[in-house]
Amino acid sequence: MYTEYDARHLEKELCIRNLIKTNEAKAFFTAWAADEERHTDGFIQIMELVAGGSETDLRERLDARSHDFSAISEFLKDEFSLIVMIAFDEMCTCRAYAAEREFYAGLGNSRFLRWLREVIADEAVHSMNAVNVIRSRYCDRVSEVGAILESLISGMTDDTSYTGTFVLDYFGTAYTKELLANCRTTILRNVAKPLTPAEQDGSNRRAN
């Protein structure tokens, strides 16, 4: 829940750093922010029903947390690095949520499982949409994606703590080394796909 809530703080940080340069990235983050806000609302509803907390109290606790983006500054140096990080992070989250289906099924209400399926689908779409920004605007830098992903993964250690950045909150049991490696492979495969004629035509129109 707190991670989805922190999307608003990452969005604010991107504005402060003036990182978003292309129309494709602007469109991506507009849709992404709306989805993450909806995910936050869903998690809060679950907490209200399962743990008996109030929405007001939960939001106050979320608001009171600090946020430090220094740990991910390496990936906030330009739009390209940011989009690579987001593509990877969303894929990791998608697969981690999928691994937690049994937990949500055990909550005793089918609406939780339906909601989880929607979140998983959203995260997969976010990852693919971020990949498509790379394919359409940064095809000349695809060769750099692998090194960025390696840096992301190698930076995750047992001593790493989450600092309210939205990304890289890989501390549940679902976030295994195998999951991270598989997500890396998936992102590399997806960014390497050539643009279809329709995608190329759309990219050319936007550039003009």
C-alpha atoms as a PDB file:
ATOM      1  CA  MET A   1       0.000   0.000   0.000  1.00  0.00           C
ATOM      2  CA  TYR A   2       2.700   2.486   0.984  1.00  0.00           C
ATOM      3  CA  THR A   3       4.578   1.885  -2.259  1.00  0.00           C
ATOM      4  CA  GLU A   4       1.596   2.759  -4.440  1.00  0.00           C
ATOM      5  CA  TYR A   5       0.975   5.831  -2.297  1.00  0.00           C
ATOM      6  CA  ASP A   6       4.585   6.887  -2.855  1.00  0.00           C
ATOM      7  CA  ALA A   7       3.985   7.177  -6.603  1.00  0.00           C
ATOM      8  CA  ARG A   8       2.842  10.746  -5.968  1.00  0.00           C
ATOM      9  CA  HIS A   9       6.181  11.547  -4.347  1.00  0.00           C
ATOM     10  CA  LEU A  10       8.151  10.071  -7.227  1.00  0.00           C
ATOM     11  CA  GLU A  11       6.021  12.072  -9.648  1.00  0.00           C
ATOM     12  CA  LYS A  12       6.801  15.230  -7.662  1.00  0.00           C
ATOM     13  CA  GLU A  13      10.520  14.411  -7.691  1.00  0.00           C
ATOM     14  CA  LEU A  14      10.451  13.994 -11.466  1.00  0.00           C
ATOM     15  CA  CYS A  15       8.890  17.439 -11.792  1.00  0.00           C
ATOM     16  CA  ILE A  16      11.522  18.982  -9.525  1.00  0.00           C
ATOM     17  CA  ARG A  17      14.291  17.406 -11.603  1.00  0.00           C
ATOM     18  CA  ASN A  18      12.528  18.274 -14.873  1.00  0.00           C
ATOM     19  CA  LEU A  19      13.195  14.765 -16.154  1.00  0.00           C
ATOM     20  CA  ILE A  20      10.231  14.199 -18.453  1.00  0.00           C
ATOM     21  CA  LYS A  21      11.107  15.460 -21.921  1.00  0.00           C
ATOM     22  CA  THR A  22       9.138  13.495 -24.507  1.00  0.00           C
ATOM     23  CA  ASN A  23       5.420  13.417 -25.212  1.00  0.00           C
ATOM     24  CA  GLU A  24       5.472   9.627 -24.932  1.00  0.00           C
ATOM     25  CA  ALA A  25       6.877   9.754 -21.412  1.00  0.00           C
ATOM     26  CA  LYS A  26       4.427  12.474 -20.401  1.00  0.00           C
ATOM     27  CA  ALA A  27       1.512  10.341 -21.590  1.00  0.00           C
ATOM     28  CA  PHE A  28       2.937   7.302 -19.827  1.00  0.00           C
ATOM     29  CA  PHE A  29       3.326   8.999 -16.450  1.00  0.00           C
ATOM     30  CA  THR A  30      -0.104  10.621 -16.613  1.00  0.00           C
ATOM     31  CA  ALA A  31      -1.781   7.225 -17.001  1.00  0.00           C
ATOM     32  CA  TRP A  32       0.613   5.567 -14.544  1.00  0.00           C
ATOM     33  CA  ALA A  33      -0.056   8.114 -11.789  1.00  0.00           C
ATOM     34  CA  ALA A  34      -3.820   7.685 -12.130  1.00  0.00           C
ATOM     35  CA  ASP A  35      -3.510   3.896 -11.893  1.00  0.00           C
ATOM     36  CA  GLU A  36      -1.246   4.028  -8.840  1.00  0.00           C
ATOM     37  CA  GLU A  37      -3.689   6.354  -7.086  1.00  0.00           C
ATOM     38  CA  ARG A  38      -6.445   3.840  -7.797  1.00  0.00           C
ATOM     39  CA  HIS A  39      -4.258   1.031  -6.452  1.00  0.00           C
ATOM     40  CA  THR A  40      -3.680   3.032  -3.272  1.00  0.00           C
ATOM     41  CA  ASP A  41      -7.420   3.444  -2.781  1.00  0.00           C
ATOM     42  CA  GLY A  42      -7.895  -0.294  -3.231  1.00  0.00           C
ATOM     43  CA  PHE A  43      -5.212  -1.213  -0.707  1.00  0.00           C
ATOM     44  CA  ILE A  44      -6.680   1.210   1.822  1.00  0.00           C
ATOM     45  CA  GLN A  45     -10.095  -0.406   1.406  1.00  0.00           C
ATOM     46  CA  ILE A  46      -8.543  -3.826   2.000  1.00  0.00           C
ATOM     47  CA  MET A  47      -6.810  -2.573   5.149  1.00  0.00           C
ATOM     48  CA  GLU A  48     -10.090  -1.119   6.389  1.00  0.00           C
ATOM     49  CA  LEU A  49     -11.892  -4.423   5.887  1.00  0.00           C
ATOM     50  CA  VAL A  50      -9.154  -6.792   7.047  1.00  0.00           C
ATOM     51  CA  ALA A  51      -7.342  -4.858   9.772  1.00  0.00           C
ATOM     52  CA  GLY A  52     -10.094  -2.520  10.892  1.00  0.00           C
ATOM     53  CA  GLY A  53      -8.135   0.665  10.262  1.00  0.00           C
ATOM     54  CA  SER A  54      -9.782   3.907   9.223  1.00  0.00           C
ATOM     55  CA  GLU A  55      -8.982   5.567   5.912  1.00  0.00           C
ATOM     56  CA  THR A  56      -8.198   8.863   7.645  1.00  0.00           C
ATOM     57  CA  ASP A  57      -5.730   7.230  10.016  1.00  0.00           C
ATOM     58  CA  LEU A  58      -4.091   5.207   7.249  1.00  0.00           C
ATOM     59  CA  ARG A  59      -3.622   8.248   5.029  1.00  0.00           C
ATOM     60  CA  GLU A  60      -2.215  10.288   7.917  1.00  0.00           C
ATOM     61  CA  ARG A  61       0.342   7.563   8.595  1.00  0.00           C
ATOM     62  CA  LEU A  62       1.257   7.420   4.919  1.00  0.00           C
ATOM     63  CA  ASP A  63       1.631  11.204   4.768  1.00  0.00           C
ATOM     64  CA  ALA A  64       3.913  11.240   7.812  1.00  0.00           C
ATOM     65  CA  ARG A  65       6.598   9.075   6.204  1.00  0.00           C
ATOM     66  CA  SER A  66       9.817  10.573   4.818  1.00  0.00           C
ATOM     67  CA  HIS A  67      11.114  10.191   1.265  1.00  0.00           C
ATOM     68  CA  ASP A  68      14.739  10.118   0.181  1.00  0.00           C
ATOM     69  CA  PHE A  69      15.600   9.735  -3.500  1.00  0.00           C
ATOM     70  CA  SER A  70      19.370   9.850  -3.110  1.00  0.00           C
ATOM     71  CA  ALA A  71      19.624   6.053  -3.308  1.00  0.00           C
ATOM     72  CA  ILE A  72      18.227   6.052  -6.849  1.00  0.00           C
ATOM     73  CA  SER A  73      19.877   9.240  -8.144  1.00  0.00           C
ATOM     74  CA  GLU A  74      21.889   7.144 -10.590  1.00  0.00           C
ATOM     75  CA  PHE A  75      18.637   6.271 -12.350  1.00  0.00           C
ATOM     76  CA  LEU A  76      17.212   9.786 -12.242  1.00  0.00           C
ATOM     77  CA  LYS A  77      19.880  11.381 -14.395  1.00  0.00           C
ATOM     78  CA  ASP A  78      17.763  11.389 -17.553  1.00  0.00           C
ATOM     79  CA  GLU A  79      14.425  10.236 -18.923  1.00  0.00           C
ATOM     80  CA  PHE A  80      15.903   7.124 -20.518  1.00  0.00           C
ATOM     81  CA  SER A  81      17.421   5.751 -17.296  1.00  0.00           C
ATOM     82  CA  LEU A  82      14.215   6.548 -15.437  1.00  0.00           C
ATOM     83  CA  ILE A  83      12.040   4.713 -17.958  1.00  0.00           C
ATOM     84  CA  VAL A  84      14.301   1.650 -17.878  1.00  0.00           C
ATOM     85  CA  MET A  85      14.023   1.561 -14.083  1.00  0.00           C
ATOM     86  CA  ILE A  86      10.235   1.914 -14.216  1.00  0.00           C
ATOM     87  CA  ALA A  87       9.869  -0.813 -16.861  1.00  0.00           C
ATOM     88  CA  PHE A  88      11.863  -3.208 -14.688  1.00  0.00           C
ATOM     89  CA  ASP A  89      10.200  -2.225 -11.416  1.00  0.00           C
ATOM     90  CA  GLU A  90       6.686  -2.620 -12.788  1.00  0.00           C
ATOM     91  CA  MET A  91       7.516  -6.060 -14.186  1.00  0.00           C
ATOM     92  CA  CYS A  92       8.942  -7.137 -10.826  1.00  0.00           C
ATOM     93  CA  THR A  93       5.858  -5.879  -9.006  1.00  0.00           C
ATOM     94  CA  CYS A  94       3.562  -7.603 -11.489  1.00  0.00           C
ATOM     95  CA  ARG A  95       5.202 -10.973 -10.917  1.00  0.00           C
ATOM     96  CA  ALA A  96       5.492 -10.530  -7.158  1.00  0.00           C
ATOM     97  CA  TYR A  97       1.776  -9.771  -6.882  1.00  0.00           C
ATOM     98  CA  ALA A  98       1.034 -12.822  -9.029  1.00  0.00           C
ATOM     99  CA  ALA A  99       3.024 -14.933  -6.569  1.00  0.00           C
ATOM    100  CA  GLU A 100       0.808 -13.659  -3.735  1.00  0.00           C
ATOM    101  CA  ARG A 101      -2.519 -14.833  -5.188  1.00  0.00           C
ATOM    102  CA  GLU A 102      -2.892 -17.489  -2.496  1.00  0.00           C
ATOM    103  CA  PHE A 103      -2.613 -14.878   0.257  1.00  0.00           C
ATOM    104  CA  TYR A 104      -5.339 -12.691  -1.241  1.00  0.00           C
ATOM    105  CA  ALA A 105      -7.542 -15.709  -1.918  1.00  0.00           C
ATOM    106  CA  GLY A 106      -7.220 -16.587   1.760  1.00  0.00           C
ATOM    107  CA  LEU A 107      -8.690 -13.257   2.857  1.00  0.00           C
ATOM    108  CA  GLY A 108     -12.108 -14.786   2.359  1.00  0.00           C
ATOM    109  CA  ASN A 109     -13.577 -12.278  -0.061  1.00  0.00           C
ATOM    110  CA  SER A 110     -13.541 -12.842  -3.812  1.00  0.00           C
ATOM    111  CA  ARG A 111     -13.424  -9.095  -4.467  1.00  0.00           C
ATOM    112  CA  PHE A 112      -9.841  -9.029  -3.132  1.00  0.00           C
ATOM    113  CA  LEU A 113      -8.730 -11.601  -5.683  1.00  0.00           C
ATOM    114  CA  ARG A 114     -10.541  -9.800  -8.504  1.00  0.00           C
ATOM    115  CA  TRP A 115      -8.891  -6.558  -7.474  1.00  0.00           C
ATOM    116  CA  LEU A 116      -5.480  -8.246  -7.343  1.00  0.00           C
ATOM    117  CA  ARG A 117      -5.939  -9.539 -10.886  1.00  0.00           C
ATOM    118  CA  GLU A 118      -6.676  -5.987 -12.035  1.00  0.00           C
ATOM    119  CA  VAL A 119      -3.546  -4.672 -10.309  1.00  0.00           C
ATOM    120  CA  ILE A 120      -1.393  -7.411 -11.856  1.00  0.00           C
ATOM    121  CA  ALA A 121      -2.758  -6.533 -15.292  1.00  0.00           C
ATOM    122  CA  ASP A 122      -2.101  -2.824 -14.698  1.00  0.00           C
ATOM    123  CA  GLU A 123       1.501  -3.459 -13.647  1.00  0.00           C
ATOM    124  CA  ALA A 124       2.125  -5.575 -16.740  1.00  0.00           C
ATOM    125  CA  VAL A 125       0.702  -2.805 -18.935  1.00  0.00           C
ATOM    126  CA  HIS A 126       2.849  -0.202 -17.161  1.00  0.00           C
ATOM    127  CA  SER A 127       5.977  -2.233 -17.829  1.00  0.00           C
ATOM    128  CA  MET A 128       5.142  -2.782 -21.485  1.00  0.00           C
ATOM    129  CA  ASN A 129       4.176   0.856 -21.994  1.00  0.00           C
ATOM    130  CA  ALA A 130       7.499   1.950 -20.496  1.00  0.00           C
ATOM    131  CA  VAL A 131       9.275  -0.500 -22.788  1.00  0.00           C
ATOM    132  CA  ASN A 132       7.433   1.013 -25.736  1.00  0.00           C
ATOM    133  CA  VAL A 133       8.674   4.486 -24.795  1.00  0.00           C
ATOM    134  CA  ILE A 134      12.205   3.079 -24.992  1.00  0.00           C
ATOM    135  CA  ARG A 135      11.527   1.342 -28.304  1.00  0.00           C
ATOM    136  CA  SER A 136       9.982   4.423 -29.908  1.00  0.00           C
ATOM    137  CA  ARG A 137      12.178   7.203 -28.501  1.00  0.00           C
ATOM    138  CA  TYR A 138      15.425   5.560 -27.422  1.00  0.00           C
ATOM    139  CA  CYS A 139      16.034   2.741 -29.880  1.00  0.00           C
ATOM    140  CA  ASP A 140      19.586   4.061 -30.293  1.00  0.00           C
ATOM    141  CA  ARG A 141      20.231   3.401 -26.593  1.00  0.00           C
ATOM    142  CA  VAL A 142      18.768  -0.096 -26.256  1.00  0.00           C
ATOM    143  CA  SER A 143      22.296  -1.479 -25.888  1.00  0.00           C
ATOM    144  CA  GLU A 144      22.550   0.422 -22.573  1.00  0.00           C
ATOM    145  CA  VAL A 145      19.515  -1.219 -20.988  1.00  0.00           C
ATOM    146  CA  GLY A 146      21.338  -4.339 -19.799  1.00  0.00           C
ATOM    147  CA  ALA A 147      23.924  -2.372 -17.828  1.00  0.00           C
ATOM    148  CA  ILE A 148      21.232  -0.283 -16.139  1.00  0.00           C
ATOM    149  CA  LEU A 149      19.319  -3.409 -15.138  1.00  0.00           C
ATOM    150  CA  GLU A 150      22.494  -4.998 -13.787  1.00  0.00           C
ATOM    151  CA  SER A 151      23.138  -1.898 -11.708  1.00  0.00           C
ATOM    152  CA  LEU A 152      19.591  -1.965 -10.360  1.00  0.00           C
ATOM    153  CA  ILE A 153      19.829  -5.608  -9.334  1.00  0.00           C
ATOM    154  CA  SER A 154      23.358  -5.463  -7.933  1.00  0.00           C
ATOM    155  CA  GLY A 155      22.376  -2.481  -5.798  1.00  0.00           C
ATOM    156  CA  MET A 156      19.817  -4.579  -3.941  1.00  0.00           C
ATOM    157  CA  THR A 157      21.433  -6.131  -0.872  1.00  0.00           C
ATOM    158  CA  ASP A 158      20.198  -7.486   2.441  1.00  0.00           C
ATOM    159  CA  ASP A 159      21.103  -4.130   3.985  1.00  0.00           C
ATOM    160  CA  THR A 160      19.119  -2.087   1.467  1.00  0.00           C
ATOM    161  CA  SER A 161      16.212  -0.184   2.977  1.00  0.00           C
ATOM    162  CA  TYR A 162      13.190   1.322   1.261  1.00  0.00           C
ATOM    163  CA  THR A 163      13.185   5.123   1.424  1.00  0.00           C
ATOM    164  CA  GLY A 164       9.778   6.017   0.030  1.00  0.00           C
ATOM    165  CA  THR A 165      10.820   6.211  -3.619  1.00  0.00           C
ATOM    166  CA  PHE A 166       8.019   4.002  -5.046  1.00  0.00           C
ATOM    167  CA  VAL A 167      10.577   1.836  -6.862  1.00  0.00           C
ATOM    168  CA  LEU A 168      12.831  -0.998  -5.658  1.00  0.00           C
ATOM    169  CA  ASP A 169      10.743  -2.033  -2.659  1.00  0.00           C
ATOM    170  CA  TYR A 170      11.822  -5.665  -3.044  1.00  0.00           C
ATOM    171  CA  PHE A 171      11.563  -6.988   0.489  1.00  0.00           C
ATOM    172  CA  GLY A 172       8.763  -9.557   0.407  1.00  0.00           C
ATOM    173  CA  THR A 173       9.479 -13.256   0.044  1.00  0.00           C
ATOM    174  CA  ALA A 174       8.214 -13.126  -3.537  1.00  0.00           C
ATOM    175  CA  TYR A 175      11.167 -10.972  -4.610  1.00  0.00           C
ATOM    176  CA  THR A 176      13.668 -13.747  -5.141  1.00  0.00           C
ATOM    177  CA  LYS A 177      16.907 -13.489  -7.092  1.00  0.00           C
ATOM    178  CA  GLU A 178      15.283 -15.711  -9.690  1.00  0.00           C
ATOM    179  CA  LEU A 179      12.334 -13.330 -10.063  1.00  0.00           C
ATOM    180  CA  LEU A 180      14.638 -10.330 -10.527  1.00  0.00           C
ATOM    181  CA  ALA A 181      16.767 -12.198 -13.065  1.00  0.00           C
ATOM    182  CA  ASN A 182      13.709 -13.348 -15.005  1.00  0.00           C
ATOM    183  CA  CYS A 183      12.333  -9.811 -15.084  1.00  0.00           C
ATOM    184  CA  ARG A 184      15.668  -8.557 -16.391  1.00  0.00           C
ATOM    185  CA  THR A 185      15.540 -11.136 -19.171  1.00  0.00           C
ATOM    186  CA  THR A 186      11.973 -10.163 -20.053  1.00  0.00           C
ATOM    187  CA  ILE A 187      12.774  -6.453 -20.268  1.00  0.00           C
ATOM    188  CA  LEU A 188      15.823  -7.090 -22.443  1.00  0.00           C
ATOM    189  CA  ARG A 189      13.765  -9.272 -24.760  1.00  0.00           C
ATOM    190  CA  ASN A 190      10.943  -6.735 -24.998  1.00  0.00           C
ATOM    191  CA  VAL A 191      13.098  -3.666 -25.682  1.00  0.00           C
ATOM    192  CA  ALA A 192      14.947  -5.556 -28.428  1.00  0.00           C
ATOM    193  CA  LYS A 193      11.775  -6.100 -30.457  1.00  0.00           C
ATOM    194  CA  PRO A 194      11.818  -3.921 -33.585  1.00  0.00           C
ATOM    195  CA  LEU A 195       9.034  -1.425 -34.071  1.00  0.00           C
ATOM    196  CA  THR A 196       6.191  -2.657 -36.238  1.00  0.00           C
ATOM    197  CA  PRO A 197       5.328  -0.547 -39.310  1.00  0.00           C
ATOM    198  CA  ALA A 198       2.313   0.864 -37.452  1.00  0.00           C
ATOM    199  CA  GLU A 199       4.444   1.747 -34.415  1.00  0.00           C
ATOM    200  CA  GLN A 200       7.102   3.293 -36.636  1.00  0.00           C
ATOM    201  CA  ASP A 201       4.488   5.384 -38.424  1.00  0.00           C
ATOM    202  CA  GLY A 202       3.062   6.612 -35.122  1.00  0.00           C
ATOM    203  CA  SER A 203       6.521   7.462 -33.842  1.00  0.00           C
ATOM    204  CA  ASN A 204       7.317   9.427 -36.994  1.00  0.00           C
ATOM    205  CA  ARG A 205       4.085  11.419 -36.734  1.00  0.00           C
ATOM    206  CA  ARG A 206       4.832  12.337 -33.117  1.00  0.00           C
ATOM    207  CA  ALA A 207       8.363  13.378 -34.031  1.00  0.00           C
ATOM    208  CA  ASN A 208       7.027  15.672 -36.730  1.00  0.00           C
END
